[in-house]
Coordinates of C-alpha atoms in Angstrom, one line a residue:
X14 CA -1.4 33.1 6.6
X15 CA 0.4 34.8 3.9
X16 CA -0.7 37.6 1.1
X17 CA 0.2 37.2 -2.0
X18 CA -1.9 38.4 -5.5
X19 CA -4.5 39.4 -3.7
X20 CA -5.3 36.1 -2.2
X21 CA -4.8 34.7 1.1
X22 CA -2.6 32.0 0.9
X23 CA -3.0 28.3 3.3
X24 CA 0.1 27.8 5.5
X25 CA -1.7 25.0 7.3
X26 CA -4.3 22.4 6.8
X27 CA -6.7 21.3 9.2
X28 CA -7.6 17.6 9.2
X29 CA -11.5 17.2 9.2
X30 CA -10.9 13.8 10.1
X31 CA -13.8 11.9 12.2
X32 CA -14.8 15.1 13.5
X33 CA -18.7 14.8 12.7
X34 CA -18.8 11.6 14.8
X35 CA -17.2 12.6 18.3
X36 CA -19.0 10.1 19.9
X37 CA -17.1 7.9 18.7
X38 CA -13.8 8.9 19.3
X39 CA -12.4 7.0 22.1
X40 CA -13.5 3.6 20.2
X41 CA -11.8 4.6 16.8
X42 CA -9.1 5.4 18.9
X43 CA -8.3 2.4 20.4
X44 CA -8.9 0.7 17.3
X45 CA -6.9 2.6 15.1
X46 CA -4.2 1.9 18.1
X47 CA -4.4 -1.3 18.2
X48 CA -4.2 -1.9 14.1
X49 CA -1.6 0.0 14.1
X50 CA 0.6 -1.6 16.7
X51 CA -0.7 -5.2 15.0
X52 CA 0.5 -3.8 11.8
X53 CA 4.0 -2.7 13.3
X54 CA 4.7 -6.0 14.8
X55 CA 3.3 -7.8 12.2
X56 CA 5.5 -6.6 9.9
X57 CA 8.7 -6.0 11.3
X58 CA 8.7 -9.8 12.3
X59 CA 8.4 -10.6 8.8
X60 CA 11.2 -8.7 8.0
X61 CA 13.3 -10.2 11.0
X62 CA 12.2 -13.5 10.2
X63 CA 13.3 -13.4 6.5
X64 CA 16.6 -11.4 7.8
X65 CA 17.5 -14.6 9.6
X66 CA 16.2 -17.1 7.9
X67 CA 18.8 -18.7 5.1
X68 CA 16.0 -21.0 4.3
X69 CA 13.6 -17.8 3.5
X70 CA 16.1 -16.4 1.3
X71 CA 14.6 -16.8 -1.6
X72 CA 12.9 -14.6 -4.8
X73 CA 9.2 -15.1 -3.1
X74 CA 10.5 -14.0 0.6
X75 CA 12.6 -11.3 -0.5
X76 CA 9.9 -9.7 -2.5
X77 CA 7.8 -10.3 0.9
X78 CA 10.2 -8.3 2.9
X79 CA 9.9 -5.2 0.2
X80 CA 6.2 -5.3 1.0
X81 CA 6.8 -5.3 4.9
X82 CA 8.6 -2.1 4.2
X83 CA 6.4 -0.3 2.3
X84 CA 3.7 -1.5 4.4
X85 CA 5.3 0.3 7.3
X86 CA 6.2 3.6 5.7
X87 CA 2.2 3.5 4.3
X88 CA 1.3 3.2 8.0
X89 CA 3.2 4.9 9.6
X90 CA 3.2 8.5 7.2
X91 CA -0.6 8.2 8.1
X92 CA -1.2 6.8 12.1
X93 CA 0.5 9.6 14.2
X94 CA -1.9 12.4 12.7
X95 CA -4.8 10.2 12.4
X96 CA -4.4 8.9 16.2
X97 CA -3.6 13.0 16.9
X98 CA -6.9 13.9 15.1
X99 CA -9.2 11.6 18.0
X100 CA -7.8 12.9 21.3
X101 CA -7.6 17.2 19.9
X102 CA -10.2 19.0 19.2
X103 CA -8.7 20.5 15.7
X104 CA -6.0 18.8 14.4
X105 CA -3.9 21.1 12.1
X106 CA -1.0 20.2 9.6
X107 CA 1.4 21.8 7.9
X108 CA 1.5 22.9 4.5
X109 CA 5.1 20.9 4.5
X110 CA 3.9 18.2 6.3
X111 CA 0.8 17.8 4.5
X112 CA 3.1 17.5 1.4
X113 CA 5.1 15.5 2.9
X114 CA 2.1 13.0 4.0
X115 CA 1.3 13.1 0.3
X116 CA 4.6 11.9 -1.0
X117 CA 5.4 8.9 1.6
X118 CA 1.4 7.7 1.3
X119 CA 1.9 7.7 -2.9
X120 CA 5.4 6.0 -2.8
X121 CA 4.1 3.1 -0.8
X122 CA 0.8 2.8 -2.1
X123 CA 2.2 2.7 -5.8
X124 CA 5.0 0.5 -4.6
X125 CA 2.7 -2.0 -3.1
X126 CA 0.5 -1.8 -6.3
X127 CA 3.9 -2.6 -8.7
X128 CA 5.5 -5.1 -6.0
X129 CA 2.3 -7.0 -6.1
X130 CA 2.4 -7.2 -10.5
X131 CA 6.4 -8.3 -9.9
X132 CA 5.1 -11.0 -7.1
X133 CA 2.7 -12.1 -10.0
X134 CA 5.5 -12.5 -12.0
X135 CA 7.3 -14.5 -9.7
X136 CA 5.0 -17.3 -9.3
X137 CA 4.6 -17.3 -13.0
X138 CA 7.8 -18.2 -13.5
X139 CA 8.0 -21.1 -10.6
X140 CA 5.0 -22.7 -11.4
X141 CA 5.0 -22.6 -15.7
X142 CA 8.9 -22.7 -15.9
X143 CA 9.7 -24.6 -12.7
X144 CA 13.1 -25.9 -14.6
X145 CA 14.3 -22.3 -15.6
X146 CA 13.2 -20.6 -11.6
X147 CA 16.4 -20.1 -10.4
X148 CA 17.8 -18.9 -13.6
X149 CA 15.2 -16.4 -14.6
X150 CA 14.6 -15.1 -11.1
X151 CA 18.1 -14.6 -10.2
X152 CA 19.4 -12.5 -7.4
X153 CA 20.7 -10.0 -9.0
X154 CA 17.9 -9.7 -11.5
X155 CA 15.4 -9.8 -8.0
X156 CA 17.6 -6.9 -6.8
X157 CA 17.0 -5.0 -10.0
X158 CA 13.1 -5.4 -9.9
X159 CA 12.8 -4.4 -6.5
X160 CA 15.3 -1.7 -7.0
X161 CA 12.9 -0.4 -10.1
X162 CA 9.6 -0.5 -7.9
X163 CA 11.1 1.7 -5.3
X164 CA 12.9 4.1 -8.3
X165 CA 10.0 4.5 -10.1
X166 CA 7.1 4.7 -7.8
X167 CA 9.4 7.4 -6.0
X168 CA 10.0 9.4 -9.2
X169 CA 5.6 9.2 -9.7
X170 CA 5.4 10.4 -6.1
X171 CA 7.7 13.2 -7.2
X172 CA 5.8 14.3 -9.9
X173 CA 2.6 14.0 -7.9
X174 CA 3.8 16.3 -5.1
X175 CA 5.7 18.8 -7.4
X176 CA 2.2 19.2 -9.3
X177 CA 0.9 19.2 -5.5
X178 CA 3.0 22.1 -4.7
X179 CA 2.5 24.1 -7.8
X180 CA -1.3 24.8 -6.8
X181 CA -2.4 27.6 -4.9
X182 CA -4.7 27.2 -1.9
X183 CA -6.7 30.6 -0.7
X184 CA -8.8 28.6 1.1
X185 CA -11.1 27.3 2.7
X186 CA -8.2 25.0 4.2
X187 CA -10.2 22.4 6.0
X188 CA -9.4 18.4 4.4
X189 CA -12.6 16.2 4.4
X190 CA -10.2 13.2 5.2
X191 CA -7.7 11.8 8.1
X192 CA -4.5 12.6 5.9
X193 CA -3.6 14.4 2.9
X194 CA -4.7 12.5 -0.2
X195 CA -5.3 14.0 -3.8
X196 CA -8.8 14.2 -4.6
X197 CA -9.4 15.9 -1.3
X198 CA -6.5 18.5 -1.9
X199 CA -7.5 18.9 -5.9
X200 CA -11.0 20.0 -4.1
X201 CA -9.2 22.8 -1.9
X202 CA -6.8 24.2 -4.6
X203 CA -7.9 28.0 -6.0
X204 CA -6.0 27.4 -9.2
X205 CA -6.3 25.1 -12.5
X206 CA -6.0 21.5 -11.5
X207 CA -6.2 20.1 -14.9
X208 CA -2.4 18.8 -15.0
X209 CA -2.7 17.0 -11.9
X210 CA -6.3 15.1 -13.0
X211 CA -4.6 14.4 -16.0
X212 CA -1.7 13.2 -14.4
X213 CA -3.9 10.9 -12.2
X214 CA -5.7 9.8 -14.3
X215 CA -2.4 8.3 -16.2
X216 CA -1.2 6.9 -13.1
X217 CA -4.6 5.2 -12.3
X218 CA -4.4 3.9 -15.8
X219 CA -0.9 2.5 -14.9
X220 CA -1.3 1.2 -11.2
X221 CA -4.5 0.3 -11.6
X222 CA -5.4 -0.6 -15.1
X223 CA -2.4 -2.0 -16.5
X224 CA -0.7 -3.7 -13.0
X225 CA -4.4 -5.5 -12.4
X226 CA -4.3 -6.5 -16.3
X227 CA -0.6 -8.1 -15.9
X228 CA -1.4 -9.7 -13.0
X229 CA -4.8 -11.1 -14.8
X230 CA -2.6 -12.5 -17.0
X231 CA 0.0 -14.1 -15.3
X232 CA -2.8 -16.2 -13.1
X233 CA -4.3 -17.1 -16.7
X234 CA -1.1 -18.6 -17.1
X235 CA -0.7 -20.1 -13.9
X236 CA -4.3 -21.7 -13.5
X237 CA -3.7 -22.8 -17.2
X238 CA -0.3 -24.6 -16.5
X239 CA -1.9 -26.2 -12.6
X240 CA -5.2 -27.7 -14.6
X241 CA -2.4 -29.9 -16.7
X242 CA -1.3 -31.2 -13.7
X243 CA -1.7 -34.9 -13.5
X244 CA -0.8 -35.2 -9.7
X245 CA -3.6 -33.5 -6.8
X246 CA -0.9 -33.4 -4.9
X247 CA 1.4 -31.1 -7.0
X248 CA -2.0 -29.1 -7.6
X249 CA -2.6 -28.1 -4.2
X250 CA 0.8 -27.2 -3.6
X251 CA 1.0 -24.7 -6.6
X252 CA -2.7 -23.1 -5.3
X253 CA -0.9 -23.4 -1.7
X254 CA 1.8 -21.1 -3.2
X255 CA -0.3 -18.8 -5.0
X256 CA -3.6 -18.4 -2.4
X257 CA -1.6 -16.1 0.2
X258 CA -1.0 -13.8 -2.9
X259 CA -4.2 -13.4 -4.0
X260 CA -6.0 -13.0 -0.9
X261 CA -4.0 -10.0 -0.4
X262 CA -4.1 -8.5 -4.3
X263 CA -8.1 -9.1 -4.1
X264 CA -8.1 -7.4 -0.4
X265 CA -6.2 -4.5 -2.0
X266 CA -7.4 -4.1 -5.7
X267 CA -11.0 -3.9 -4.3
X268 CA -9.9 -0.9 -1.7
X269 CA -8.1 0.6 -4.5
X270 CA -10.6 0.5 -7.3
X271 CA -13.5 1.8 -4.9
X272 CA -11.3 5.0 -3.9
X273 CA -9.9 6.3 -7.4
X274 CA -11.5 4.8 -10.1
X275 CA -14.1 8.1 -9.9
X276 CA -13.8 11.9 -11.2
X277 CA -12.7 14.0 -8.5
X278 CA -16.1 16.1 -9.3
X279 CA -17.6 13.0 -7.8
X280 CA -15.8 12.3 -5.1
X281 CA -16.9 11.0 -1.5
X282 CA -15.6 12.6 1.8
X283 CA -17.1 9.3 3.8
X284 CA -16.4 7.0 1.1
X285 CA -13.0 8.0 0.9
X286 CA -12.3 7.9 4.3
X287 CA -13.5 4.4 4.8
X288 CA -11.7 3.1 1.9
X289 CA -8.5 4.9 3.4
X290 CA -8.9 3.4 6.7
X291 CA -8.8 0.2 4.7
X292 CA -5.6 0.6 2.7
X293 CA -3.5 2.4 5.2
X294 CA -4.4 0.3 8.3
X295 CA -6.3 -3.2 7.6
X296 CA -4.3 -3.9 4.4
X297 CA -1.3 -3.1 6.5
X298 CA -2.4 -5.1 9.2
X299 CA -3.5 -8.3 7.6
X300 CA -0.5 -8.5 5.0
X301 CA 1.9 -10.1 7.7
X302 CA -0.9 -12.3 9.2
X303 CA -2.0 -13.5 5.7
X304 CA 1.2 -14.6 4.8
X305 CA 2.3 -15.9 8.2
X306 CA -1.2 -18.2 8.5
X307 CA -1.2 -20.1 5.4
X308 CA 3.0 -20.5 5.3
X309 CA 4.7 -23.3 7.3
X310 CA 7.6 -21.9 6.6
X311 CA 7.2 -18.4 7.9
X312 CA 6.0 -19.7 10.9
X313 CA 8.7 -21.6 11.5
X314 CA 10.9 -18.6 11.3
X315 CA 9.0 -16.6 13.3
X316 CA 9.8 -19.6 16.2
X317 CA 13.2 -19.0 15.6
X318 CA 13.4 -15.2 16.1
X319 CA 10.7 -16.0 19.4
X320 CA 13.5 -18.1 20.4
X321 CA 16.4 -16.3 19.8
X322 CA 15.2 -13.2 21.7
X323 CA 13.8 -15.5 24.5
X324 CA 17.7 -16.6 24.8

């Protein structure tokens, strides 16, 4: 603890966690575990199998692999504290490190919430202008969306940690979640938080609002151009391409919407924590198996690298 203006200012944060429900401990444990090992696996085999796949190489798969990645750094800026918080009696974190938390968990939430809008776009474009795919989803054009999810959801993490930063805590220091998320943080802060609401607010609006609204349109478009369709056959192929995709934006959207869209005033320690539990480790978790279950082609990959390390 440090004194400054009077106030006592929060080195640390202590991690309130599951704490109210010790009984349970050891089962959340092994469950948070085991997702996250799933997860782990799960998605560093889609990244190998697209790696070494030439037949994967492709706009859909390489957007695939982005979201592998960000899936891992989501999981992995949260697990190791979480898992921490089960087996101590008071898990405590930085000041740094809860910053730090803050700024990995908002790059690859954001990230995941743009990637999915650009992999939207993507299957708009191969199923309405089938004849113009390879021209309007070019490599290097791929590389520059990519490139601008990463760039820009890192600069709104930036901003969101700077105005993080800017606060001062006197306490009480104690965070009514697992891992250091906004709302919970605003809640703690001794100073004017009306920057950073506003500020979330506008990026709610943007990841939330305005992603979900361009991916709404995009499957207007795309259910639009499958009912012309004359053959079944080319029908169910274009839902087959498109089902994977919106499993996981439903799965994701619905987590999302359920945590944020709410005042902070009104916010829900429980609530909040179940949500989280659902966007840092199930989403996480069921991404690669979601993709890998319904894709022939993944699967086949996924043999390959089995076989490869077998040799």
């Amino acid at each position: 603890m440090l004194l400054a203006l009077n106030h006592t200012a929060v080195t640390e944060f202590i991690l309130q966690g599951f704490s109210e429900h010790p009984e349970y401990h050891i089962f959340l444990f092994c469950c948070f575990l085991s997702l996250y090992c799933v997860a782990l696996t799960g998605n560093v085999l889609i990244i190998m199998a697209i790696s070494f796949s030439p037949g994967l190489h492709t706009p859909m798969y390489f957007f695939l692999f982005n979201l592998a990645m960000m899936d891992i750094i989501c999981t992995s800026a949260i697990m190791p504290k979480a898992l921490e918080g089960l087996v101590v009696e008071k898990s405590s974190i930085s000041f740094g490190g809860c910053m730090a938390q803050l700024y990995f968990l908002t790059w690859a939430l954001s990230s995941e919430l743009l990637l999915l809008t650009v992999m939207a776009y993507d299957r708009y474009v191969a199923i309405c202008h089938p004849l113009h795919y390879s021209t309007m989803m070019s490599k290097a054009f791929c590389s520059m969306l990519a490139a601008g999810v990463w760039v820009i959801c890192a600069f709104n993490s930036s901003i969101h940690t700077g105005l993080m930063v800017r606060l001062n805590f006197c306490g009480p220091n104690v965070i009514t979640h697992f891992f250091c998320e906004i709302p919970p943080l605003l809640r703690l802060s001794c100073s004017s938080t009306y920057v950073n609401n506003v500020m979330t607010i506008l990026a709610d609006a943007f990841y939330d609002g305005f992603d979900f609204l361009m991916i709404i349109v995009s499957y207007g478009f795309i259910i639009s151009s499958i009912l012309k369709m004359r053959s079944s056959e080319g029908k169910q192929k274009a839902f087959s391409t498109c089902s994977s995709h919106l499993i996981v934006v439903c799965m994701y959207y619905t987590a999302v919407f359920y945590a944020y869209i709410s005042p902070v005033s009104g916010y829900s320690a429980e609530k909040s924590k179940l949500v989280g539990v659902l966007y840092t480790m199930v989403s996480p978790t069921l991404n690669p198996l979601i993709y890998t279950l319904r894709n022939k082609e993944v699967k086949a990959a996924l043999r390959k690298v089995f076989l490869f390390f077998r040799n």
